Amino acid sequence: MKSETQHYEKLRRNIVGILAVVALAPVLLLAAVNYAEFQASFTAETQAPFVSMVGKGKNSFELFLAERSSTVSLIASAYSFEELSTPQTLRHIFQAMQSEFTGFTDVAVISDEGILVAYAGPGQHLQKELMGKDYSQQEWFHKVQAQNRYVSEVIEGYRQYPHVLIAVQRHSPDGRSWVVRAAIDTTPFSRLVADMSLEPGSDAFLVNRSGVLQTDSVNYGKTLGQFPLAVPPPSYEASITKALDEQGNAILMAYSYLRNADYVLIATKPARNMLQSWLLLRTDILLIFLGGALCIYYVAAKSVDKLISRLRESDLKRDQAFSQMEHAQKLSSIGRMAAGVAHEINNPLAIINEKAGLMHDLLSLAEDFPRKEQFLRQIEAIHSAVARCRDITHRMLGFARRMEVKIESLDINEMLEETLLFFKKEAQHRNVRIVEELEPALPKIRGDRGQLQQVILNVLNNALAAVGENGQVSISTMQKDTNTIAMCIKDNGCGMSEETKQHIFEPFYTTKGNEGTGLGMSIIYGIIQRHHGEIAVESELGKGTLLTICLPISNTLQEEQA
Ligand code: ADP
Ligand code: MG
């Protein structure tokens, strides 16, 4: 029984497993593909505007610087060294520069030996000090000589405000060269940053290649402060990377190197902002997937449960049908054999009976036979033994349906009452209580009176034998459904062991030794079968037995047979 349960449980697990895998695999695949696609497109969609904003900002910065350095370049090539070194002319030029472009704060001309020869700007009073200043050892001067054009990092210098130097070297056809250097104020930088129209929480600024801030930053300090994070690797296209800020929060960093100056434009924003909506979507996807998976599992488990219990039921029914068939076959073959044996035995029995009768007659006539009385007693014993044998063979033949059948309308209650009369005396004598609960409106059924009487007789016989002294036997009848009545005989007697229960319907099976014939129950079984009824036994050793016999009310098939 246990291994059978395990078998069904295993079957159930396997089917549910296979169903779940087969149904879930495509869903899982779909969810994974969706997840990856969504993530990719989401990231692209949300990051793209940020990157392109930095690209545009970088272009503005480049344009700003390009315009200014072209102006300086134009001045360097449009005028001769002599003209430029004349303070009057230079002042004139400077005024023109200021009126055309914002941001120029001074302009100076430096000879190719690195000596300042002319200066125009707000610090006119510095003119004297500056004149003749030697720049030949300064780095920017070397750079402009090497590259012809140079844009410095943001410096404060003696002017005490952040500015950028733009220097251009000019070679005249006669082999001379000079440098025009202009300073521009970096306040327009913050305007350019503002023009990038940042979202709240984000930040944009310029740094030089070593991370010194070239403009003010909201989160990382003022101009010339140090940007605390690593400067991303060179890229002249706007790109994006992820980084951790000083507090360990993930940030997105879009950046681009400027082509015409050693600046990097960086924009940052917390990754959380961007990820939040993605995370929401991801939770949705996960929830939908999990919900779907649960539904699939639930439905699979439920339907498989149903399937398995049906399978189990039908297996059980099949087994029962098999054992019933087996049983019926066994009974019928034993019955046939028994009938044959009974038939064969009846003849010798008749002879024995006849011979014993003859002996009796002869003895009765002989007056001087010694021990006549003793012999007559023995012959009497032979007679009663023969009668007993005949009784048995008669029953055996009954069991094998060798008796005539007559179908009529029968009142089971009446038959019960009638049969009980035989038992009342014995019951009283042994102090056995007989309880009757007969349904008064019990419909009549069609059947063979003799046979059904035998059933009742055998059942009551067994019940009474089981209870012994001071027991109780209850008999009840009821209508079970429109075409079935039931008769229950319950006793509180010795009950049956499992072994006995399995064999009670077999002919000659008895637990009563010589007292029993073992034919009662098998006869009952045959009769009930023939009446298209059912018989059920519930019994527990030491507690008692309940025998339920169901019989159909209208029994058309039976009448045809009869
Ligand atoms: P017999 O009564 O001659 O033994 P049956 O065919 O009538 O043969 O019964 C077969 C066996 O079934 C009995 O020997 C007895 O063990 C068991 N049996 C039948 N009815 C009952 C009952 N009401 N209580 C206990 N055992 C019973
Ligand atoms: Mg019996």
XYZ file of C-alpha atoms and ligand atoms in Angstrom, residues 462-463 466 491 494-496 500 504 509-512 516-522 545, ligand 1:
48
model
C -23.745 -16.853 11.521
C -24.611 -13.743 13.559
C -20.774 -15.147 16.518
C -23.733 -8.263 15.609
C -16.328 -12.288 17.734
C -15.737 -10.472 14.410
C -13.332 -11.687 11.739
C -11.094 -14.771 7.437
C -15.574 -16.169 3.844
C -14.132 -22.204 4.371
C -15.007 -22.283 8.038
C -13.434 -21.300 11.323
C -15.844 -23.487 13.254
C -19.382 -25.595 10.466
C -19.784 -26.576 6.856
C -18.280 -23.423 5.335
C -21.103 -23.333 2.833
C -23.353 -20.607 4.312
C -21.556 -17.571 3.007
C -20.748 -19.051 -0.379
C -19.594 -7.680 12.150
P -19.878 -21.711 8.649
O -20.871 -20.824 9.292
O -20.384 -23.062 8.409
O -18.550 -21.672 9.272
P -20.112 -19.789 6.602
O -19.822 -19.801 5.138
O -21.497 -19.468 7.012
O -19.639 -21.156 7.176
O -19.126 -18.781 7.260
C -17.778 -18.841 6.961
C -16.984 -18.217 8.055
O -17.208 -16.837 8.070
C -17.377 -18.640 9.434
O -16.679 -19.802 9.795
C -16.918 -17.483 10.281
O -15.535 -17.574 10.559
C -17.117 -16.331 9.373
N -18.315 -15.574 9.678
C -19.458 -15.516 8.979
N -20.353 -14.688 9.553
C -19.756 -14.213 10.666
C -20.162 -13.313 11.718
N -21.362 -12.733 11.725
N -19.266 -13.047 12.703
C -18.037 -13.618 12.691
N -17.612 -14.464 11.746
C -18.455 -14.783 10.746
